Each structure stands twice: as C-alpha cells, then as structure tokens.
XYZ file of C-alpha atoms in Angstrom:
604
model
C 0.000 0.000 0.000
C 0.874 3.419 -0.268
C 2.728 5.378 1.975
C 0.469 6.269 4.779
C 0.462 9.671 7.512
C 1.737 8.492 10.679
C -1.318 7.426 12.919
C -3.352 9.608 14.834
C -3.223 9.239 18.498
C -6.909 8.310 19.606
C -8.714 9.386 22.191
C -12.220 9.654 23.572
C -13.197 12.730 24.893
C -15.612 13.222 28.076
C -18.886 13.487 26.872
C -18.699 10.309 23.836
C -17.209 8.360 26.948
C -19.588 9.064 29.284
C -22.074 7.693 26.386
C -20.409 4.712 26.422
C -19.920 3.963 30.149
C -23.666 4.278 30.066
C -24.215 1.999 27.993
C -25.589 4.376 25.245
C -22.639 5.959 22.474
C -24.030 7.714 19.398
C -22.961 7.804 15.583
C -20.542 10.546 16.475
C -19.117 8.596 19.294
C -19.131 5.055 17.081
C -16.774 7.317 14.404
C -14.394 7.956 17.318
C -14.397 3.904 17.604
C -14.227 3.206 14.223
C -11.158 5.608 13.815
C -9.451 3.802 16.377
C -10.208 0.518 14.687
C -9.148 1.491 11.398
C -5.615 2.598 12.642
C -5.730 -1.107 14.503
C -6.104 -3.011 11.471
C -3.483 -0.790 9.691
C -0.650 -1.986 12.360
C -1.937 -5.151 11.991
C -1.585 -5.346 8.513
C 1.764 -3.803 8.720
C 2.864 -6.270 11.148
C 1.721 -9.432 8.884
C 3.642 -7.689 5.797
C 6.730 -7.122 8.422
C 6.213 -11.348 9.328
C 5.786 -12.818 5.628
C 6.585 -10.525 3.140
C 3.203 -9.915 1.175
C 4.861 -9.119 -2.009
C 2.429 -9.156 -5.256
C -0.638 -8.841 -3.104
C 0.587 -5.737 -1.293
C 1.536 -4.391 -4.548
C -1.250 -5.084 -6.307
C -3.587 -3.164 -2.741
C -1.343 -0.816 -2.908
C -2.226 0.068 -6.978
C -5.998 -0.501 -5.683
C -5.790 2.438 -3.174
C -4.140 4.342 -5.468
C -6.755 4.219 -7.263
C -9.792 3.737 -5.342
C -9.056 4.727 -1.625
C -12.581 4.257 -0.723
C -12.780 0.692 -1.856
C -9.329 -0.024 0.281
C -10.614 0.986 3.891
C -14.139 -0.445 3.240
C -12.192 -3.907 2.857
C -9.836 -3.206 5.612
C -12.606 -2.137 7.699
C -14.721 -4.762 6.748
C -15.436 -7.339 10.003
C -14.103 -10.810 8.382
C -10.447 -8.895 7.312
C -10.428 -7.700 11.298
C -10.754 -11.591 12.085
C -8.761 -12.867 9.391
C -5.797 -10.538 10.448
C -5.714 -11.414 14.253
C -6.060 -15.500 13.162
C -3.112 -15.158 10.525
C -1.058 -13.170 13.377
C -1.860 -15.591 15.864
C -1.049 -18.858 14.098
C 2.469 -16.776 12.829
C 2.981 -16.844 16.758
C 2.324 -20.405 17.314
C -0.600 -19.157 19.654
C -3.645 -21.003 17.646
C -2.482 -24.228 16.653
C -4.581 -25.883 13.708
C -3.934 -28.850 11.237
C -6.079 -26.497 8.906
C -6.362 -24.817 6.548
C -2.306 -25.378 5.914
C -0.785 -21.505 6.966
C -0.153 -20.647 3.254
C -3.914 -21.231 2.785
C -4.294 -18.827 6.139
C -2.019 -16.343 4.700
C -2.771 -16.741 1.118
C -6.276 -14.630 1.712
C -4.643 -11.832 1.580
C -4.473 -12.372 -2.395
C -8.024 -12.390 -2.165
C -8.230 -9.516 -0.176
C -5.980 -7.810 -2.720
C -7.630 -9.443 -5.974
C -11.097 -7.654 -4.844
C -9.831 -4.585 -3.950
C -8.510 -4.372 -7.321
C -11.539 -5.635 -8.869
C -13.652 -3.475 -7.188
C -11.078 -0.890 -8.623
C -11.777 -1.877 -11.870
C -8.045 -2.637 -12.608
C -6.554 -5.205 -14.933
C -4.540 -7.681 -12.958
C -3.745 -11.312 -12.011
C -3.043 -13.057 -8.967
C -3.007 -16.318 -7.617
C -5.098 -16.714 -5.187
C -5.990 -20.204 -2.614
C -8.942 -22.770 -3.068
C -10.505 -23.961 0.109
C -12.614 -26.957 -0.427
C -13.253 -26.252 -4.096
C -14.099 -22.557 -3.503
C -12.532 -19.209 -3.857
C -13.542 -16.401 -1.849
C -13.322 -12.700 -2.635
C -14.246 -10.554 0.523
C -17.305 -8.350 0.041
C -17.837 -9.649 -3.689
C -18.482 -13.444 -3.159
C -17.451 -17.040 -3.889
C -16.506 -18.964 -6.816
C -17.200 -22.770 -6.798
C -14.586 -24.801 -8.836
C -14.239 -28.158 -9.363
C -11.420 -29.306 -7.538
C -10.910 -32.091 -5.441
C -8.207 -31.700 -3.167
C -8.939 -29.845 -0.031
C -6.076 -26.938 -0.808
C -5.224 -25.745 -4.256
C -4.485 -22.291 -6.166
C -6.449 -20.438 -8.738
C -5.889 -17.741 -10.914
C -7.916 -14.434 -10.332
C -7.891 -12.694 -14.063
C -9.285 -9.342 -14.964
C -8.850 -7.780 -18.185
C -11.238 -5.395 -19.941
C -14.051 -5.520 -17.644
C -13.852 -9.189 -17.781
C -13.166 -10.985 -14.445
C -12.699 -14.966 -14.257
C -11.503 -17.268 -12.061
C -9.580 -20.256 -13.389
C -7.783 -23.093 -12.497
C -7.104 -26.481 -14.277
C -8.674 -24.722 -18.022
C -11.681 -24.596 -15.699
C -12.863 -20.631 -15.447
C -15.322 -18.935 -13.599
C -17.345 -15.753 -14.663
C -17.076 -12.897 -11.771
C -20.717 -10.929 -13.249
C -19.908 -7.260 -13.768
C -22.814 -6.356 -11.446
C -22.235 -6.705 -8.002
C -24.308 -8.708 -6.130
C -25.276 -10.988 -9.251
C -24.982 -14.533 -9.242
C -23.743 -16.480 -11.913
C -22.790 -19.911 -12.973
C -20.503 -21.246 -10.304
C -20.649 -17.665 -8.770
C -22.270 -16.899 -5.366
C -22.428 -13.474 -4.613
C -22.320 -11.561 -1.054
C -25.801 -10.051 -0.759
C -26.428 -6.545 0.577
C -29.595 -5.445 2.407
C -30.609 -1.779 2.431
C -33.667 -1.198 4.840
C -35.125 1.652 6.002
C -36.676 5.397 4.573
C -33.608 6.985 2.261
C -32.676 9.124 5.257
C -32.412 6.188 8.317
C -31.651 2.990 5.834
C -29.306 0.098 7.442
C -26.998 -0.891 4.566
C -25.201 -4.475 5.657
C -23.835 -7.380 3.745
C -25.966 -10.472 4.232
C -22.702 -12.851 3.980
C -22.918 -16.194 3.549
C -19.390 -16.859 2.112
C -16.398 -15.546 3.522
C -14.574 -18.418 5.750
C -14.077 -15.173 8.289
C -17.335 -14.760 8.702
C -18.040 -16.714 11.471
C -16.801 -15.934 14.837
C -14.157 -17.072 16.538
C -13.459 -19.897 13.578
C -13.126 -19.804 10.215
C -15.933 -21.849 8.483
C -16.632 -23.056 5.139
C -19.356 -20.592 2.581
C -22.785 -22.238 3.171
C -24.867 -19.900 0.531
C -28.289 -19.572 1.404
C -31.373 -20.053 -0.572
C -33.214 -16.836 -2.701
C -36.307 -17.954 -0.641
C -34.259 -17.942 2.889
C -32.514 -14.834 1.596
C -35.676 -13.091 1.085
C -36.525 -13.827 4.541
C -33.716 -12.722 6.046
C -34.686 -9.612 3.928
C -37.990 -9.310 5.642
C -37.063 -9.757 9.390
C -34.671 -7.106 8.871
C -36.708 -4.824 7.566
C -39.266 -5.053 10.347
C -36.756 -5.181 13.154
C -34.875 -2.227 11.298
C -38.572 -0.506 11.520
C -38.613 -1.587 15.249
C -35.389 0.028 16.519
C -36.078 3.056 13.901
C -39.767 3.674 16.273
C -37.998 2.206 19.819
C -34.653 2.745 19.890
C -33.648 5.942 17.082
C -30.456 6.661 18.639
C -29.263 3.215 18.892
C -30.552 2.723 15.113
C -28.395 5.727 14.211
C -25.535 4.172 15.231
C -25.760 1.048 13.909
C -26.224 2.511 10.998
C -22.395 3.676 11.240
C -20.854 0.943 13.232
C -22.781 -2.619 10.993
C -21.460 -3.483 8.691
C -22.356 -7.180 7.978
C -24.476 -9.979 9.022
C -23.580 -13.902 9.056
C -26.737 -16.083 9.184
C -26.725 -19.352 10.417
C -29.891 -21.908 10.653
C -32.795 -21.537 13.126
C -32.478 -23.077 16.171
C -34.724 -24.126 18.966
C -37.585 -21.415 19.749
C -36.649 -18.592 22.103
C -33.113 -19.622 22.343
C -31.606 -17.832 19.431
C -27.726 -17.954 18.937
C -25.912 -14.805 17.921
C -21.973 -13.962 18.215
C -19.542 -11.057 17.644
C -15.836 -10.676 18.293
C -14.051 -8.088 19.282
C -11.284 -8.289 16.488
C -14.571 -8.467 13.703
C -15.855 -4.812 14.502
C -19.568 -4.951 13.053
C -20.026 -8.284 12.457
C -22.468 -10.337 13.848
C -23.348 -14.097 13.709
C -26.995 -14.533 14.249
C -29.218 -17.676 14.176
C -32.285 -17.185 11.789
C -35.122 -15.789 14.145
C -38.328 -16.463 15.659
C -39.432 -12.725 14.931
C -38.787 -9.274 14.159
C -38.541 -8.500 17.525
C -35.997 -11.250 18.498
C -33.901 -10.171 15.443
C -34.269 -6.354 16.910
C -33.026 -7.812 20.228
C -30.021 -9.594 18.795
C -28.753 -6.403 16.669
C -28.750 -4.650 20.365
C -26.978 -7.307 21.764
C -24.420 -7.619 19.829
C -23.461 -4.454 18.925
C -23.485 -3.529 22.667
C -20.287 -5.599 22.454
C -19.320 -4.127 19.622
C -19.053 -0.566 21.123
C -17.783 -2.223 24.451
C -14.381 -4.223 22.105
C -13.822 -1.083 20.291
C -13.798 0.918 23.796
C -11.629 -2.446 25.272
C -8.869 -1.307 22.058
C -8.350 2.064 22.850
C -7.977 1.642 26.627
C -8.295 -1.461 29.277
C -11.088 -1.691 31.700
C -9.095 -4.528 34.036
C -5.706 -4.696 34.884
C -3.929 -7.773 34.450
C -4.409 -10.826 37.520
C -0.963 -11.199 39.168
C -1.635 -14.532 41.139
C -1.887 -16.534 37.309
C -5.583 -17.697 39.142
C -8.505 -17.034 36.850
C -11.703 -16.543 38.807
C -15.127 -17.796 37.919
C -17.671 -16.206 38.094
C -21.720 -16.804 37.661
C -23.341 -15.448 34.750
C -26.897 -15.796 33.954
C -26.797 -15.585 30.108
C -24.417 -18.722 30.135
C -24.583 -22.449 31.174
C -20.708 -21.942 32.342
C -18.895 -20.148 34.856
C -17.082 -16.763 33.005
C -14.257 -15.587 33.845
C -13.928 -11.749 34.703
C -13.734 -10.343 31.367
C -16.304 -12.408 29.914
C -18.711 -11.509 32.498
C -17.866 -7.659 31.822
C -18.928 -8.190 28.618
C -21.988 -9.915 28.813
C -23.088 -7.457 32.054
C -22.797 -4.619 29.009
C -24.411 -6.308 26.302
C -27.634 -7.344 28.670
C -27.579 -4.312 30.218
C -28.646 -3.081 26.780
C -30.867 -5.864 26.332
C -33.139 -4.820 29.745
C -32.962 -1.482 28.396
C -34.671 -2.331 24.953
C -37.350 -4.185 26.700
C -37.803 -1.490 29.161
C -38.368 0.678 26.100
C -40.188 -2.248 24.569
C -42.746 -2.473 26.758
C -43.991 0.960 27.213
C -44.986 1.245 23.093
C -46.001 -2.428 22.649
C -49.471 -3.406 23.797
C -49.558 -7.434 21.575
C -46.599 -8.383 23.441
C -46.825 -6.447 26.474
C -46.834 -9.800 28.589
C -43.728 -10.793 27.287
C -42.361 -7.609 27.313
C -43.033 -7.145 30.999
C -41.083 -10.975 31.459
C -38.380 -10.263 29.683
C -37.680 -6.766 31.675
C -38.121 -7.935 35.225
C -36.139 -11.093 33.954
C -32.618 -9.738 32.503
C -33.139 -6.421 34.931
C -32.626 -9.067 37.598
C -29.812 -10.892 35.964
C -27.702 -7.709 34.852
C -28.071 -6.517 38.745
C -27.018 -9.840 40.093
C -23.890 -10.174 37.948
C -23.082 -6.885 38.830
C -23.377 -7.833 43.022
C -20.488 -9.749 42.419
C -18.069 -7.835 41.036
C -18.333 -4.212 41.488
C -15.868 -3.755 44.079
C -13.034 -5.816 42.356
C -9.906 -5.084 42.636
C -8.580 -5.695 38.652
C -11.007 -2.906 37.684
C -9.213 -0.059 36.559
C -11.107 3.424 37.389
C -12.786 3.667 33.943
C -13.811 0.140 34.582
C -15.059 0.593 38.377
C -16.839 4.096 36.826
C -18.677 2.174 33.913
C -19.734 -0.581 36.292
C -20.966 2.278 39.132
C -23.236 3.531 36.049
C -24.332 0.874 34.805
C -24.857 -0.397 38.506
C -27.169 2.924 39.143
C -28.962 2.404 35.834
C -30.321 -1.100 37.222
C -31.115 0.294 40.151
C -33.682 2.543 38.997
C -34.696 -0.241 36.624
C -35.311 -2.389 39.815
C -37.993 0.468 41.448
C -39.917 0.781 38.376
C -43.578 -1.460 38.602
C -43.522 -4.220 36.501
C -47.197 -6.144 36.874
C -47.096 -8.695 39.837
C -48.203 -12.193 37.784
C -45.002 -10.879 35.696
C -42.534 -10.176 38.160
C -43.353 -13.329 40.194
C -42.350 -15.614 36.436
C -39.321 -13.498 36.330
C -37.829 -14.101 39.854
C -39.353 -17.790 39.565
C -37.048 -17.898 36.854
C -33.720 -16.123 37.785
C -33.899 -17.723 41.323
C -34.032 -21.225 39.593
C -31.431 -20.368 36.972
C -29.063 -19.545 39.576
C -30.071 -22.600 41.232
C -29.295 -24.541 38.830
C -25.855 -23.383 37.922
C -24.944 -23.778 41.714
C -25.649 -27.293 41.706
C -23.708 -28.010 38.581
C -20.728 -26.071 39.479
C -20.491 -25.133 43.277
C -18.795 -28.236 44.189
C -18.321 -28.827 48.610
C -15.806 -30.147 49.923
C -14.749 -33.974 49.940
C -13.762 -33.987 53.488
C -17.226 -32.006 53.999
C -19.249 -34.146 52.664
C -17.848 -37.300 53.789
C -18.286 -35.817 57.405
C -21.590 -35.114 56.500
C -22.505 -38.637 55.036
C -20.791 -40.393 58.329
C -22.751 -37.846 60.376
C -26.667 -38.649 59.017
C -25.548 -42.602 58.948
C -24.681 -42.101 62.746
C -28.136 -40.297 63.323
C -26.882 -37.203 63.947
C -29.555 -34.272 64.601
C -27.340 -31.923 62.384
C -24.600 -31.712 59.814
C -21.236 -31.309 60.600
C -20.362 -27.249 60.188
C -17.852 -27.675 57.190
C -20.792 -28.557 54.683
C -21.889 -24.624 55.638
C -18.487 -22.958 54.051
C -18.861 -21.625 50.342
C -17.615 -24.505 48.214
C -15.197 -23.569 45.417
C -16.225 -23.110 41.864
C -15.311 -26.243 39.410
C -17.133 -25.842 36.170
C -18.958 -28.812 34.979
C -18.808 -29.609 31.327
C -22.310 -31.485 31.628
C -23.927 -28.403 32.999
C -26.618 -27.304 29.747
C -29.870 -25.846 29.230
C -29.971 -23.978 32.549
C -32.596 -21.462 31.300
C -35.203 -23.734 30.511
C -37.626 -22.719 32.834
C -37.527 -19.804 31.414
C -37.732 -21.084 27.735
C -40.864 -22.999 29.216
C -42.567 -19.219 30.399
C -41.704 -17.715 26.866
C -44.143 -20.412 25.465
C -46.638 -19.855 27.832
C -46.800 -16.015 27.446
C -46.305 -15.794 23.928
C -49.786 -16.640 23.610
C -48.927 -18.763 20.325
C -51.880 -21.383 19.658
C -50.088 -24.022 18.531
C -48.536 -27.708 19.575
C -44.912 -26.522 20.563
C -46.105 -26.067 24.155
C -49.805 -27.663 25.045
C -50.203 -26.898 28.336
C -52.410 -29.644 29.344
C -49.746 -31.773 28.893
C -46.389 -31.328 30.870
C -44.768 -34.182 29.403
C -45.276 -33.458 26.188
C -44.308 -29.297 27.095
C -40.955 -30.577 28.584
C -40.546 -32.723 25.743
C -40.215 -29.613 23.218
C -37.864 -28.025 25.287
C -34.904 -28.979 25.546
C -33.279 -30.105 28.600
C -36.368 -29.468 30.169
C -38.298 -31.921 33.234
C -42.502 -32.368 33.379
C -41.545 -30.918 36.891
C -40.523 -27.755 34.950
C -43.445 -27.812 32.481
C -45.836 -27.856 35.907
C -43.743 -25.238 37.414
C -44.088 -23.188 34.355
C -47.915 -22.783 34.836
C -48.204 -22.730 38.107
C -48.799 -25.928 39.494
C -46.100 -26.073 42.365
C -47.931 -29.468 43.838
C -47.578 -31.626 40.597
C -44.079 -30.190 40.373
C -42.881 -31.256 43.511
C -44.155 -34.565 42.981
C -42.823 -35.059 38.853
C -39.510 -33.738 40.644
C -39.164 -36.577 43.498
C -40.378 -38.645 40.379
C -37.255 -38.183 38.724
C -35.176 -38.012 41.501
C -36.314 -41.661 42.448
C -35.474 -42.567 38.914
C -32.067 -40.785 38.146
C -30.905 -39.326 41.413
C -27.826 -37.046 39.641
C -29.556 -34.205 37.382
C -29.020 -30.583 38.923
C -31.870 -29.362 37.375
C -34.579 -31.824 38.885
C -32.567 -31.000 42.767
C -33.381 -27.141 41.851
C -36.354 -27.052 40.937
C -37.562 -29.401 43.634
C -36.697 -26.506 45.743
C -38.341 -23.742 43.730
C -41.663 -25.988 44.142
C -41.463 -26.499 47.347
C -41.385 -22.626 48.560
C -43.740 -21.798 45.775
C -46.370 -24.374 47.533
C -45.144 -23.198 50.620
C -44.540 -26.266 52.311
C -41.157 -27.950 54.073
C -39.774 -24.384 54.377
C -36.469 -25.721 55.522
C -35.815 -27.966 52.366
C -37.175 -25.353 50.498
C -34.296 -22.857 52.011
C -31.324 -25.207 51.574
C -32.353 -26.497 47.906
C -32.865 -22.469 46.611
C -30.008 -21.733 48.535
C -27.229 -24.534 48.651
C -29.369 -26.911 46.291
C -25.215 -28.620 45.481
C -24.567 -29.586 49.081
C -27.870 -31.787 48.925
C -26.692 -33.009 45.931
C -23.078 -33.904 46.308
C -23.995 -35.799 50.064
C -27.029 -37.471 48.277
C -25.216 -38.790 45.494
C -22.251 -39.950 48.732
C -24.615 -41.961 50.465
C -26.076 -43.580 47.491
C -22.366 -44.706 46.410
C -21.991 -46.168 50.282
C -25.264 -47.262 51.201
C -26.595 -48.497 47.624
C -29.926 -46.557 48.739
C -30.912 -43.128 48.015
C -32.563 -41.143 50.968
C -35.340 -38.936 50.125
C -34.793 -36.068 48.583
C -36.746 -33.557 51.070
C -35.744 -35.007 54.466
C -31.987 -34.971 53.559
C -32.468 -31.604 52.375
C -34.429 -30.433 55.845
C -32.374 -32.180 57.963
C -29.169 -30.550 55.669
C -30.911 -27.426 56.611
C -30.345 -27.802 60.421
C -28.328 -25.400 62.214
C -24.911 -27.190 62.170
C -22.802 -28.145 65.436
C-alpha cells in the first residue's frame, strides 16, 4: 500500500465516553471507535507484511488504493479482514495451533483480499489466489465454486477489460460485472438496504467468507433466494422496530454494521448470535423467531461491539498477578465466566433490559412478554453486577462504567412491573441460579464425607464444614440452565399451537430442551404436581441438577417444608453432592426432602 500519515493518536473525549460507560454511544461517538479501529487493522496489517513478506498482493492493494481509496478501507474495515488478520497473526505466533487450513492457505487470503480490492477498482490484474474446499472467496464480492478435489489448491484471479474470471485447471469462472449478481458457479455476497432513504441500514448479508463466522473460520454455506428473502424481511421489520424504539441506537448502527452472518434456526426462544471483538460490526446470528428477536439480537451484539472497540483504545481490568482465573456466575451462560467475559456480557444485557424497558412501554400485543423479559434480565444484569463491582482488577474507567451501569439497574429495579409478571421473572432467575450452583459449586470432599458419616450415625445436624462456600469447578455437563424460562416464553407468547400444550407437561418438557414435566408444571403454576414429577425423577435418576433445583423452587412456591425449600434455593449442590455420597456407600438413596431439611439444620 501506499505510503500512509503516521497514525493519529486516539482518544475519547468526556462526553462520547460518558455515552459509552452508560451503555448508550451515538454515531458521532461510534466514528471515534471506528477511527481507532481502522488505525488497529493498519498496524496489523503492517505487522503481517513485516512477518511474511506480502509481495504481489501488497503491490497489487497498494495500486488498488491508489486508485480507489474508498474501496481499500471499506475492505480493511470490513469485520471478516479484522478476524482474518488477528487468526493469521496468531497462528504466525504459534498461539492457535490448527492442522487447517495449511498456513499458506491462512495467509494466502490476503491475495483475495488484494484481488477484490482491485476488482472493485476496476483494474486489470492477475493473482493467484488459494482454493478452500473447491471454492474461492473474494471478501465483500463473493465465492466462486470450482471443481477441484483436493482440499487446498491455487487459482488464478484474471481481470482484463471488464472481464473478471476465475480459473484453475482450463476450468474458469465468470465474476458478473454487477455486483451482487450470481452467476454460474458464482455466489455473490448479498447486501440489504432497509429503512426510509434518510435512516436505511446498509449491511452485507454474507454467507461466504470463511471469516465470517466468529471465533473460527468456516466453510461458505450460501443460502437459498427464498431464505434470503426472509432474512430480507425480518430485517426490515426489526430495522422498523429500533427506527420507532430505539432511534439513537438505530443511528448508530447505521455507522458501526457493517455485515451480518446467518446461520440456521435453532430451537424457539433460544436464538444464537456472536460477535468478536477483532470483527468490529459483524455479527453471527441464528435465523429468528421474529422481528422483535432479530431487533433484540442487533442490540446485543453491537453492545459488544461498542464495548471491544472501547476495550482497544484503553483497558477496563488490569492484568491478575496470582496466574488464578476466577469464575464467576453469569446468567446468560450455562458456564462459569471468567472476569472479562462476564464484563462483557453485564454490558451487552444491560442493553438488552434497556430495549425491553423501552419495549414495553410502546407495545401493547406483546406487552406480557415484554413485561417478562424486563423484570427477567433487569434481575440478571443486577445480580452479575453484586459480584463484582468492588473488584480489585477494575481499573477506574472500569469501576466508573460498572458504578453507572450499577445505578442504571437500580432505577430499573424500582420501576412497577405487573405482579403475575414479576413473580415468572424471579421464579425464573432464582431457579437459573439454582441450577448453575448445583452443577458447578462443588463442597468439599472432606465435607461431605463428614456429612454422610454424620446422618448414617443419626446425627440431629450436619457437621459445620458442609456450611463454608464450596469452590467453583465448572462442569462440562452443565446445559440448558434457562429452561424454565424457555418454558414461560411459550406460555406467554400466547402462540396457539402444539410446541407447548399446556395440558400436557410431558409433552411441554418434551419440546424443550433439557427441560423436566416438573418444569413444564412449574411453568404454569402448578407447584404441587411439580414437587411430585420432581421426586419422580429423583427416584429414577438421582444425579440431574436441574430436577434438585427445581424441587426446591416448588417447594417454597407451595409453601410447604420451608427448611428444604431454604437449603435447595439456597445450597441446592450440598444436597446433591452428600445425596449422590450416600447412594455410592449405602446403595440406597434417601429422600430427597428429608436430607435436604435435615441438611438445613443449624450445624454443630
């Protein structure tokens, strides 16, 4: 590339950071970001040039920018060259390990990089360029399909005249002058434009690039024209959404998106998006239920994309110096996070309560759901915060964002929410939390071993090591610890259909996954039944963590054993861990609720 001015020193001033710290930041504050990003990538592309010597490709970007400096920075800013520069970089270091794609396929994409920057140029040129799996790639453009059958090969990228092919083995491929046509062997990177002139969204739908897809590299997987045009008309509805709801948010996506990966559907109410902090504007997102589901997941994500472009230009944590990495509970996630991940997700669901809080004041057809979802994540973002406010690793910016964000949920917490509502959404976070405390709160041996020797001696109380906190020792098996939850979605949606008959708690819990009939009972009310499906399927398979929370939750919802009903919401893994003991020594499994009340006992 061309000579460039020495990079700017970046710098946020007061007012776009206080945006950001509260969670907000608008399109003037996102150009700061983006700045700061762009001089990110340039260093990084420097440093890979300094590493391999980029030679013809360099060259031939270099001629492109000459040329066409637009076209240049929106490919380097583009969110799949952000991740394909950090992966190259890291594999150069020995720091991500793969058996493939071989490194000069890794590296080689920066011929591809450079053959559709000069293509988009409109320059004559050739290049070679790598084959993945029978396919070439050209960022932003689209993806040739060849017929090769080795796994790695080379092609020729060839443009001459206004005629662009690409060939390999006196087999070519037509590149269609038009962008965003397809063509024989040819699958172009869509591009969606929603919205009046004035407000539209403007994002690639990509299917195609191997970078697209967050944190690996995966092979194209071009959609249909029919699920294309759907894709088409959720985003123009949630675009419509956040353009009504959420304007100022809207505005700024509208300067910080830049593309969108889609990936199948997946179960109802539990979509699956991703972003990445080295992929500014990217996001990964599972095809979804609705509009308003697609809304939330463009809030989500690009809450972390504001929060990794802050994260570049200056650090929210210092550095652990005891090499320990603590754990910590989140509620979005079936495992324990470590401190930076739980940053991140307190800031991206901090957005999320604030778009239903928003949500629910305009809506009036999903108002139920609306209230849910508020009281529910409210709740969540507040009790991740609880944990961690005070730490010691956060820097001041980081200990000011988190007292903001901290006073935000505060007033969130004192505004009415209708009781049948609020009740669902504390049913639900207590049990979540449950639930990830019996998977992963794990006592002590010696603890429970005392404990097991104490109840076979007929002891009136444990012994008092079961009462410390037990340490934190993520369990792979833990999954599906929002089902509950899943199971109140169905209920309040108000859908009329078979996913969720409600006369029927087997069949309920069979459509969700991971979920028990005791949770299907639960979900509609019926404490009673649930305590009883729960002891059901304790008798039957004594180990699930789910089945020893919500045996808990239904017995303080029906109000009766309150003291097995405090230790399984409270401690439900200390019931679990000496339960599953005395079943290895005895061979028989003591019921459920007198272990847990006698558990519950004041302890010597």
């Amino acid at each position: 590339m061309s000579a460039e001015p020495p990079l700017p020193h970046h710098h946020l001033p007061p007012d776009r950071l206080a945006e950001l710290i509260r969670g907000e930041g608008g399109p003037a504050t996102v150009d700061l970001l983006l700045g700061g990003e762009r001089s990110r990538r340039l260093l990084l592309l420097r440093m890979l040039d300094d590493a391999t010597d980029l030679g013809p490709a360099w060259n031939l970007l270099s001629e492109a920018q000459h040329r066409a400096p637009h076209v240049v920075d929106d490919l380097l800013m583009y969110p799949q060259t952000g991740m394909w520069l950090t992966t190259a970089l890291r594999r150069l270091r020995g720091r991500a390990p793969k058996e493939e794609p071989p490194l000069w396929v890794e590296l080689g994409h920066m011929q591809a990089l450079a053959a559709a920057a000069a293509l988009r140029a409109e320059l004559d040129f050739s290049i070679e360029v790598p084959v993945r799996h029978g396919r070439v790639s050209l960022p932003t453009l689209g993806c040739a399909v060849l017929p090769v059958a080795e796994p790695w090969a080379r092609a020729t990228v060839r443009a001459e005249g206004g005629r662009t092919v690409v060939e390999t083995a006196g087999v070519e491929v037509a590149v269609p002058s038009a962008a965003g046509s397809a063509g024989p062997g040819w699958h172009p990177v869509r591009r969606l434009t929603v919205g009046p002139k004035e407000r539209q969204l403007d994002i690639a739908l990509d299917d195609v690039d191997p970078y697209r897809t967050y944190p690996e590299p995966t092979e194209p997987r071009p959609l249909s024209g029919e699920a294309a045009a759907q894709w088409r008309r959720m985003l123009e509805q949630a675009w419509e959404l956040l353009l009504r709801e959420q304007p100022e948010t809207a505005e700024a996506m509208r300067r910080g998106m830049f593309s969108l990966t889609p990936t199948p559907a997946g179960e109802r109410f539990r979509p699956r998006s991703v972003s990445a902090g080295d992929a500014f504007g990217g996001v990964e997102a599972s095809e979804p239920d609705d509009a308003v589901q697609l809304a939330v997941t463009l809030v989500h994500e690009f809450q972390h994309t504001k929060l990794g472009g802050l994260l570049h230009l200056t650090p929210l944590l210092t550095h652990g110096s005891d090499g320990i990495t603590e754990l910590w509970y989140a509620p979005w996630r079936n495992d324990p996070r470590p401190l930076e991940g739980l940053l991140q997700g307190i800031y991206a669901f901090a957005g999320i309560a604030r778009f239903w809080r928003e949500h629910r004041r305009v809506t009036s057809a999903r108002s139920a759901m609306a209230h849910f979802e508020f009281a529910l994540w409210r709740t969540h973002v507040a009790t991740a915060m609880e944990q961690v406010h005070h730490h010691p690793r956060l820097t001041p910016l980081g200990t000011t964002l988190l007292d903001t964000l901290r006073d935000h949920c505060a007033q969130w917490l004192a505004e009415p929410v209708p009781e049948e509502y609020l009740a669902l959404a504390r049913l639900c976070a207590d049990d979540n939390l449950a639930r990830w405390r019996a998977h992963h709160r794990r006592p002590p041996a010696p603890a429970v071993e005392a404990t097991v020797r104490a109840w076979l001696d007929g002891a009136s109380r444990p012994p008092r090591s079961l009462a410390s906190e037990p340490e934190i020792v993520p369990d792979p098996s833990a999954r599906w610890l929002d089902s509950l939850a899943i199971l109140v979605r169905h209920r309040l949606s108000g859908v009329d259909d078979d996913r969720i008959p409600l006369d029927a708690p087997e069949k309920a819990a069979a459509r969700v996954t991971g979920a028990l009939t005791g949770d299907a009972l639960l979900a509609v009310g019926d404490a009673t039944a649930a305590r009883h499906a729960y002891l059901a399927h304790l008798a039957a398979e004594p180990g699930p963590a789910g089945a020893w929370a919500g045996l808990g939750r239904a017995l303080a919802v029906a109000d009766t054993e309150p003291r097995a009903a405090r230790l399984l919401c409270h401690h439900p893994e200390r019931a679990r861990a000496v339960h599953q003991a005395l079943l290895r020594v005895t061979g028989t499994a003591p019921d459920p609720i007198r272990l847990a009340t006698w558990l519950d006992s004041p302890p010597v």
